[in-house]
C-alpha positions as a Markdown table, in Angstrom:
| # | Residue | x | y | z |
|---|---|---|---|---|
| 1 | Met | -40.6 | 20.9 | 32.5 |
| 2 | Glu | -43.1 | 18.2 | 33.0 |
| 3 | Glu | -42.2 | 15.1 | 34.7 |
| 4 | Gly | -41.1 | 12.5 | 32.1 |
| 5 | Thr | -40.4 | 14.9 | 29.4 |
| 6 | Ser | -36.6 | 15.3 | 29.8 |
| 7 | Lys | -34.3 | 14.4 | 27.3 |
| 8 | Glu | -32.0 | 13.1 | 29.7 |
| 9 | Pro | -31.2 | 9.3 | 29.9 |
| 10 | Ser | -33.7 | 7.3 | 32.0 |
| 11 | His | -32.3 | 5.1 | 34.8 |
| 12 | Ser | -35.6 | 3.9 | 35.8 |
| 13 | Cys | -34.8 | 0.4 | 34.2 |
| 14 | Cys | -32.1 | -0.5 | 36.7 |
| 15 | Thr | -32.7 | -2.3 | 39.9 |
| 16 | Glu | -32.2 | -0.8 | 43.5 |
| 17 | Asp | -28.9 | -2.8 | 43.5 |
| 18 | Ala | -26.3 | -0.7 | 41.3 |
| 19 | Phe | -24.6 | -3.9 | 40.3 |
| 20 | Gln | -27.5 | -5.3 | 38.4 |
| 21 | Trp | -29.5 | -4.1 | 35.3 |
| 22 | Asp | -32.8 | -4.9 | 33.7 |
| 23 | Thr | -33.3 | -7.1 | 30.8 |
| 24 | Arg | -35.5 | -4.6 | 29.0 |
| 25 | Glu | -34.5 | -3.5 | 25.6 |
| 26 | Asp | -34.9 | 0.1 | 26.5 |
| 27 | Cys | -32.4 | 0.0 | 29.4 |
| 28 | Asp | -29.6 | 2.5 | 28.9 |
| 29 | Val | -27.1 | 0.1 | 31.0 |
| 30 | Arg | -28.0 | -2.9 | 28.9 |
| 31 | Gln | -27.6 | -1.0 | 25.7 |
| 32 | Ile | -24.2 | 0.3 | 26.6 |
| 33 | Leu | -23.0 | -3.1 | 27.8 |
| 34 | Asp | -24.3 | -4.6 | 24.8 |
| 35 | Arg | -22.4 | -2.2 | 22.6 |
| 36 | Ile | -19.2 | -2.4 | 24.6 |
| 37 | Gly | -19.2 | -6.2 | 25.1 |
| 38 | Asp | -19.6 | -6.9 | 21.4 |
| 39 | Lys | -16.5 | -8.8 | 20.1 |
| 40 | Trp | -15.8 | -6.3 | 17.3 |
| 41 | Ser | -16.0 | -3.4 | 19.6 |
| 42 | Leu | -13.4 | -4.9 | 22.0 |
| 43 | Leu | -11.1 | -5.7 | 19.3 |
| 44 | Val | -11.2 | -2.2 | 17.7 |
| 45 | Ile | -10.8 | -0.4 | 21.3 |
| 46 | Ala | -8.1 | -2.6 | 22.3 |
| 47 | Leu | -6.3 | -2.0 | 18.6 |
| 48 | Leu | -6.7 | 2.0 | 19.0 |
| 49 | Asp | -4.8 | 2.2 | 22.4 |
| 50 | Asn | -2.5 | 5.0 | 22.1 |
| 51 | Arg | -2.6 | 5.4 | 18.7 |
| 52 | Ser | -4.6 | 6.5 | 15.4 |
| 53 | Met | -5.4 | 4.2 | 12.7 |
| 54 | Arg | -6.8 | 4.5 | 9.1 |
| 55 | Phe | -9.8 | 2.4 | 8.3 |
| 56 | Thr | -8.0 | 0.1 | 5.9 |
| 57 | Glu | -5.3 | -0.4 | 8.9 |
| 58 | Val | -7.7 | -1.4 | 11.3 |
| 59 | Lys | -9.5 | -3.8 | 8.8 |
| 60 | Lys | -6.3 | -5.6 | 7.8 |
| 61 | Thr | -5.5 | -5.9 | 11.5 |
| 62 | Ile | -8.8 | -7.5 | 12.8 |
| 63 | Asp | -8.9 | -11.0 | 11.2 |
| 64 | Gly | -12.6 | -11.7 | 10.0 |
| 65 | Ile | -14.3 | -8.3 | 10.1 |
| 66 | Ser | -16.0 | -7.3 | 7.0 |
| 67 | Gln | -15.8 | -3.6 | 5.6 |
| 68 | Arg | -19.5 | -3.3 | 6.4 |
| 69 | Met | -19.2 | -4.6 | 10.2 |
| 70 | Leu | -16.2 | -2.6 | 10.6 |
| 71 | Thr | -17.8 | 0.7 | 9.4 |
| 72 | Val | -20.9 | -0.1 | 11.7 |
| 73 | Thr | -18.7 | -0.7 | 14.6 |
| 74 | Leu | -16.8 | 2.4 | 14.2 |
| 75 | Arg | -20.0 | 4.5 | 13.6 |
| 76 | Gln | -21.7 | 3.1 | 17.0 |
| 77 | Leu | -18.3 | 3.6 | 18.9 |
| 78 | Glu | -18.3 | 7.3 | 17.5 |
| 79 | Arg | -21.9 | 7.9 | 18.4 |
| 80 | Asp | -21.2 | 6.7 | 21.9 |
| 81 | Gly | -18.1 | 9.1 | 22.3 |
| 82 | Leu | -15.6 | 6.1 | 22.6 |
| 83 | Val | -13.8 | 6.8 | 19.2 |
| 84 | Ser | -13.4 | 9.9 | 17.2 |
| 85 | Arg | -13.0 | 10.3 | 13.4 |
| 86 | Thr | -10.9 | 12.7 | 11.6 |
| 87 | Val | -11.0 | 13.3 | 8.1 |
| 88 | His | -8.0 | 14.8 | 6.5 |
| 89 | Pro | -8.6 | 17.1 | 3.2 |
| 90 | Val | -6.5 | 15.1 | 0.9 |
| 91 | Val | -7.0 | 13.2 | -2.2 |
| 92 | Pro | -7.6 | 10.3 | -1.8 |
| 93 | Pro | -9.5 | 11.1 | 1.3 |
| 94 | Arg | -7.7 | 9.9 | 4.4 |
| 95 | Val | -9.8 | 9.0 | 7.7 |
| 96 | Asp | -8.4 | 8.3 | 11.1 |
| 97 | Tyr | -9.8 | 6.7 | 14.0 |
| 98 | Glu | -8.7 | 7.0 | 17.6 |
| 99 | Leu | -10.1 | 6.4 | 21.0 |
| 100 | Thr | -11.5 | 9.6 | 23.0 |
| 101 | Pro | -10.6 | 10.3 | 26.4 |
| 102 | Leu | -13.7 | 8.3 | 27.5 |
| 103 | Gly | -12.6 | 5.4 | 25.1 |
| 104 | Val | -9.2 | 5.4 | 26.9 |
| 105 | Thr | -11.0 | 4.8 | 30.2 |
| 106 | Leu | -12.6 | 1.9 | 28.8 |
| 107 | His | -9.6 | 0.5 | 27.3 |
| 108 | Ala | -8.0 | 0.2 | 31.0 |
| 109 | Thr | -11.3 | -1.6 | 31.9 |
| 110 | Ile | -10.9 | -3.9 | 29.0 |
| 111 | Gln | -7.2 | -4.5 | 29.9 |
| 112 | Ser | -8.3 | -5.6 | 33.3 |
| 113 | Leu | -10.6 | -8.1 | 31.7 |
| 114 | Val | -8.0 | -9.3 | 29.3 |
| 115 | Thr | -5.4 | -9.8 | 32.5 |
| 116 | Trp | -7.8 | -11.7 | 34.3 |
| 117 | Thr | -8.6 | -14.0 | 31.3 |
| 118 | Glu | -5.1 | -14.7 | 30.8 |
| 119 | Ser | -4.5 | -15.6 | 34.7 |
| 120 | His | -7.6 | -18.0 | 34.6 |
| 121 | Gln | -7.3 | -19.3 | 31.2 |
| 122 | Ser | -6.0 | -22.7 | 32.3 |
| 123 | Glu | -9.0 | -23.0 | 35.0 |
| 124 | Ile | -11.4 | -22.2 | 32.4 |
| 125 | Ala | -9.9 | -24.9 | 30.3 |
| 126 | Ser | -10.0 | -27.4 | 32.8 |
| 127 | Ala | -13.6 | -26.6 | 33.8 |
| 128 | Arg | -14.6 | -26.8 | 29.9 |
| 129 | Ala | -13.1 | -30.4 | 29.8 |
| 130 | Arg | -14.9 | -31.4 | 32.9 |
| 131 | Tyr | -18.2 | -30.2 | 31.6 |
| 132 | Asp | -17.6 | -31.6 | 28.2 |
| 133 | Ala | -16.7 | -35.2 | 29.5 |
| 134 | Glu | -19.7 | -35.2 | 31.7 |
| 135 | Val | -21.8 | -34.1 | 28.8 |
| 136 | Leu | -20.6 | -36.6 | 26.6 |
| 137 | Ser | -20.8 | -39.5 | 29.4 |
| 138 | Ser | -24.5 | -38.8 | 29.9 |
């Protein structure tokens, strides 16, 4: 196979430092971070922890999400291998969603982020208040 014709993801957009990523739109790392960092994706992944749910259950549980946005979010998470979709052959059709093993590993990471946020929320609230007071006095 000629160089540059592989269908494997390219990592050329990433810098030498493994903890940095490029800001170009075609960077795989950036695209993945954009997906999993989306507020709806985070909520869906958190909600599906250790259970499967029907579409309507997910929609009722996530306040403010539209049917279209939930559909788009679930499709993107399914495409990325984080959520699986099971269609049951019943009338009316029943579709369940659950985290894949890969999605479960991401849930653990998200839980760490939530734990950090809970631990530091008062510090963040204080920093915001200081900032807002400085901006208002300027």
